[in-house]
Amino acid sequence: MRSAISSKPHIFPVFTTTVGPSASSGIASLCGLLHSLHSRCNTTLAYDEVVAHPPDKGNTGQLKLGLIVHGLLGTGRNWRTFARSLAKQAAAESGRGWRIILVDQRNHGHSAELAGFDPPHTLQAAAQDLHELIQQKYDSQQLSVMVGHSLGGKTTLAYLKQMAAMPTKSHLPQQVRNKQMQEQRQLPCTWHE
């Protein structure tokens, strides 16, 4: 299947794994998968999704959003088992559904096959890629959790730095906004790279 997908430059793999009661609705998941395969646009990164709903409640409206960014030479798929566990536990404890995005950073995984990620390949460019993905595919929904491993951690911090400089900060995780307000009242915040 991979060769069939990658031979067509306008179709990109986006796989959704559903955990919990709604996992039995295979036809709906398949329709969602087909829609996402055909609605992908060349300006965002390739990504996978893991979705989990609370054990007793099924689909409970808008899902909380999480993001996992892999390290150097990795892919989002490297984090799929962790993401399933995280989403399932978060859904059970919060009573709300969760969607975890597993990103393939520029020049990694399936994003390496996409056009439009031209040099310079900097942390700022990678952070902008994350912003565009969240803005275009998730309508700038607020992230509830962000996890970055190694290079992914640096990319995540660069993303937070870029977003903190924007006039509206509603898309930042609540803890980041709280910390930022706290620091503004106490000391000026400086970033070290």
Tab-separated table of C-alpha atoms in Angstrom:
chain	number	residue	atom	x	y	z
A	1	MET	CA	0.000	0.000	0.000
A	2	ARG	CA	2.847	2.381	0.764
A	3	SER	CA	4.179	2.172	-2.785
A	4	ALA	CA	0.700	2.858	-4.162
A	5	ILE	CA	0.348	5.945	-1.993
A	6	SER	CA	3.835	7.355	-2.490
A	7	SER	CA	3.651	6.946	-6.283
A	8	LYS	CA	0.943	9.648	-6.371
A	9	PRO	CA	2.393	13.028	-5.389
A	10	HIS	CA	-0.977	14.498	-4.312
A	11	ILE	CA	-1.939	11.774	-1.804
A	12	PHE	CA	-0.124	11.534	1.525
A	13	PRO	CA	-0.448	8.939	4.275
A	14	VAL	CA	-2.385	10.036	7.326
A	15	PHE	CA	-3.330	7.147	9.589
A	16	THR	CA	-5.743	7.437	12.477
A	17	THR	CA	-5.766	4.880	15.262
A	18	THR	CA	-8.852	4.906	17.475
A	19	VAL	CA	-8.672	3.522	21.001
A	20	GLY	CA	-11.750	2.878	23.148
A	21	PRO	CA	-15.498	2.413	22.592
A	22	SER	CA	-15.648	4.169	19.229
A	23	ALA	CA	-13.003	1.832	17.770
A	24	SER	CA	-15.822	-0.468	16.620
A	25	SER	CA	-17.103	2.114	14.146
A	26	GLY	CA	-14.704	0.915	11.460
A	27	ILE	CA	-16.686	2.291	8.534
A	28	ALA	CA	-16.725	5.816	9.985
A	29	SER	CA	-12.985	5.595	10.662
A	30	LEU	CA	-12.352	4.375	7.122
A	31	CYS	CA	-14.416	7.237	5.683
A	32	GLY	CA	-12.456	9.707	7.826
A	33	LEU	CA	-9.184	8.166	6.647
A	34	LEU	CA	-10.184	8.388	2.979
A	35	HIS	CA	-11.309	11.996	3.446
A	36	SER	CA	-8.034	12.952	5.113
A	37	LEU	CA	-6.001	11.196	2.412
A	38	HIS	CA	-7.708	13.205	-0.309
A	39	SER	CA	-7.877	16.510	1.555
A	40	ARG	CA	-4.167	16.719	2.410
A	41	CYS	CA	-2.520	19.838	1.168
A	42	ASN	CA	1.125	20.186	0.155
A	43	THR	CA	1.830	22.928	2.690
A	44	THR	CA	1.662	20.831	5.867
A	45	LEU	CA	3.811	18.122	7.361
A	46	ALA	CA	2.904	14.446	7.141
A	47	TYR	CA	1.450	13.131	10.392
A	48	ASP	CA	-0.389	10.265	12.064
A	49	GLU	CA	-3.143	10.601	14.653
A	50	VAL	CA	-4.107	8.542	17.661
A	51	VAL	CA	-7.619	9.109	19.020
A	52	ALA	CA	-8.992	7.830	22.345
A	53	HIS	CA	-12.370	8.310	24.001
A	54	PRO	CA	-13.302	7.815	27.684
A	55	PRO	CA	-14.183	4.161	28.428
A	56	ASP	CA	-17.844	4.742	29.344
A	57	LYS	CA	-18.739	7.822	27.307
A	58	GLY	CA	-17.760	7.210	23.683
A	59	ASN	CA	-17.416	10.304	21.520
A	60	THR	CA	-17.718	13.357	23.806
A	61	GLY	CA	-17.570	16.387	21.510
A	62	GLN	CA	-14.376	18.253	20.656
A	63	LEU	CA	-11.259	16.289	21.449
A	64	LYS	CA	-8.393	17.695	23.485
A	65	LEU	CA	-5.313	18.015	21.279
A	66	GLY	CA	-1.789	16.771	21.937
A	67	LEU	CA	1.353	16.858	19.806
A	68	ILE	CA	4.389	14.562	19.803
A	69	VAL	CA	7.501	15.611	17.849
A	70	HIS	CA	10.200	12.982	17.223
A	71	GLY	CA	13.957	13.406	17.428
A	72	LEU	CA	16.712	13.444	14.806
A	73	LEU	CA	16.390	10.626	12.228
A	74	GLY	CA	13.067	9.528	13.773
A	75	THR	CA	9.467	9.609	12.600
A	76	GLY	CA	6.133	10.128	14.290
A	77	ARG	CA	5.442	6.393	13.981
A	78	ASN	CA	8.267	5.733	16.464
A	79	TRP	CA	5.957	7.197	19.121
A	80	ARG	CA	2.717	5.422	18.193
A	81	THR	CA	2.689	2.949	21.133
A	82	PHE	CA	3.463	5.727	23.612
A	83	ALA	CA	0.799	7.954	22.034
A	84	ARG	CA	-1.859	5.226	22.277
A	85	SER	CA	-1.072	4.716	25.940
A	86	LEU	CA	-0.993	8.460	26.658
A	87	ALA	CA	-4.273	9.133	24.834
A	88	LYS	CA	-6.054	6.207	26.472
A	89	GLN	CA	-4.903	7.181	29.969
A	90	ALA	CA	-5.651	10.888	29.430
A	91	ALA	CA	-9.149	10.089	28.134
A	92	ALA	CA	-9.879	7.801	31.077
A	93	GLU	CA	-8.640	10.333	33.658
A	94	SER	CA	-10.121	13.485	32.092
A	95	GLY	CA	-13.429	12.055	30.892
A	96	ARG	CA	-12.828	13.715	27.493
A	97	GLY	CA	-11.641	12.388	24.173
A	98	TRP	CA	-8.047	13.006	23.097
A	99	ARG	CA	-6.358	13.334	19.696
A	100	ILE	CA	-2.575	12.975	19.653
A	101	ILE	CA	-0.765	14.163	16.517
A	102	LEU	CA	2.442	12.312	15.621
A	103	VAL	CA	4.368	14.643	13.323
A	104	ASP	CA	7.018	13.731	10.754
A	105	GLN	CA	9.327	16.755	10.828
A	106	ARG	CA	10.641	18.206	7.571
A	107	ASN	CA	13.014	15.800	5.765
A	108	HIS	CA	11.938	12.935	8.055
A	109	GLY	CA	9.508	10.062	7.469
A	110	HIS	CA	6.730	10.792	4.990
A	111	SER	CA	7.409	14.548	5.139
A	112	ALA	CA	10.663	13.863	3.248
A	113	GLU	CA	8.504	12.912	0.242
A	114	LEU	CA	6.608	16.228	0.248
A	115	ALA	CA	7.488	19.286	-1.784
A	116	GLY	CA	7.633	22.758	-0.312
A	117	PHE	CA	10.039	22.305	2.597
A	118	ASP	CA	12.910	24.223	1.077
A	119	PRO	CA	16.062	25.428	2.842
A	120	PRO	CA	16.974	26.889	5.199
A	121	HIS	CA	16.273	23.897	7.441
A	122	THR	CA	16.407	25.707	10.772
A	123	LEU	CA	14.606	25.269	14.076
A	124	GLN	CA	12.565	28.345	13.236
A	125	ALA	CA	11.475	26.811	9.911
A	126	ALA	CA	10.594	23.521	11.644
A	127	ALA	CA	8.604	25.435	14.286
A	128	GLN	CA	6.762	27.303	11.536
A	129	ASP	CA	5.920	23.918	9.963
A	130	LEU	CA	4.249	22.884	13.243
A	131	HIS	CA	2.320	26.150	13.372
A	132	GLU	CA	1.048	25.708	9.807
A	133	LEU	CA	-0.012	22.114	10.466
A	134	ILE	CA	-1.997	23.077	13.576
A	135	GLN	CA	-3.447	26.148	11.891
A	136	GLN	CA	-4.505	24.420	8.668
A	137	LYS	CA	-5.550	20.960	9.843
A	138	TYR	CA	-6.796	21.732	13.367
A	139	ASP	CA	-8.127	25.266	12.924
A	140	SER	CA	-5.564	26.654	15.405
A	141	GLN	CA	-7.058	24.552	18.225
A	142	GLN	CA	-5.326	25.000	21.568
A	143	LEU	CA	-2.790	22.297	22.353
A	144	SER	CA	-3.271	20.658	25.738
A	145	VAL	CA	0.044	18.824	25.746
A	146	MET	CA	3.252	18.938	23.716
A	147	VAL	CA	5.993	16.324	23.845
A	148	GLY	CA	9.295	16.731	22.046
A	149	HIS	CA	12.173	14.263	22.081
A	150	SER	CA	15.730	15.490	21.408
A	151	LEU	CA	15.538	17.583	18.210
A	152	GLY	CA	11.750	17.464	18.599
A	153	GLY	CA	12.156	19.111	22.013
A	154	LYS	CA	14.164	21.933	20.471
A	155	THR	CA	11.585	22.301	17.700
A	156	THR	CA	8.778	22.378	20.274
A	157	LEU	CA	10.562	25.095	22.284
A	158	ALA	CA	11.145	27.132	19.105
A	159	TYR	CA	7.427	26.736	18.305
A	160	LEU	CA	6.465	27.981	21.779
A	161	LYS	CA	8.834	30.920	21.400
A	162	GLN	CA	7.258	31.865	18.056
A	163	MET	CA	3.739	31.503	19.415
A	164	ALA	CA	4.555	33.528	22.545
A	165	ALA	CA	5.547	36.426	20.285
A	166	MET	CA	2.136	36.437	18.572
A	167	PRO	CA	-0.491	38.951	19.745
A	168	THR	CA	-3.056	36.251	20.634
A	169	LYS	CA	-1.789	33.397	22.758
A	170	SER	CA	-5.021	31.392	23.031
A	171	HIS	CA	-3.522	28.481	21.090
A	172	LEU	CA	-0.720	27.921	23.619
A	173	PRO	CA	-1.149	25.304	26.354
A	174	GLN	CA	-2.644	26.824	29.522
A	175	GLN	CA	0.487	26.070	31.590
A	176	VAL	CA	2.650	28.037	29.139
A	177	ARG	CA	0.279	31.020	29.234
A	178	ASN	CA	0.200	30.923	33.055
A	179	LYS	CA	4.002	30.739	33.248
A	180	GLN	CA	4.344	33.566	30.773
A	181	MET	CA	1.995	35.830	32.749
A	182	GLN	CA	3.855	34.948	35.945
A	183	GLU	CA	7.240	35.804	34.413
A	184	GLN	CA	5.946	39.081	32.982
A	185	ARG	CA	4.955	40.151	36.478
A	186	GLN	CA	8.312	39.156	38.012
A	187	LEU	CA	11.287	39.217	35.641
A	188	PRO	CA	11.736	39.716	31.940
A	189	CYS	CA	11.857	36.375	30.144
A	190	THR	CA	14.908	35.632	27.989
A	191	TRP	CA	15.448	32.729	25.631
A	192	HIS	CA	18.807	31.031	25.296
A	193	GLU	CA	19.668	29.051	22.187
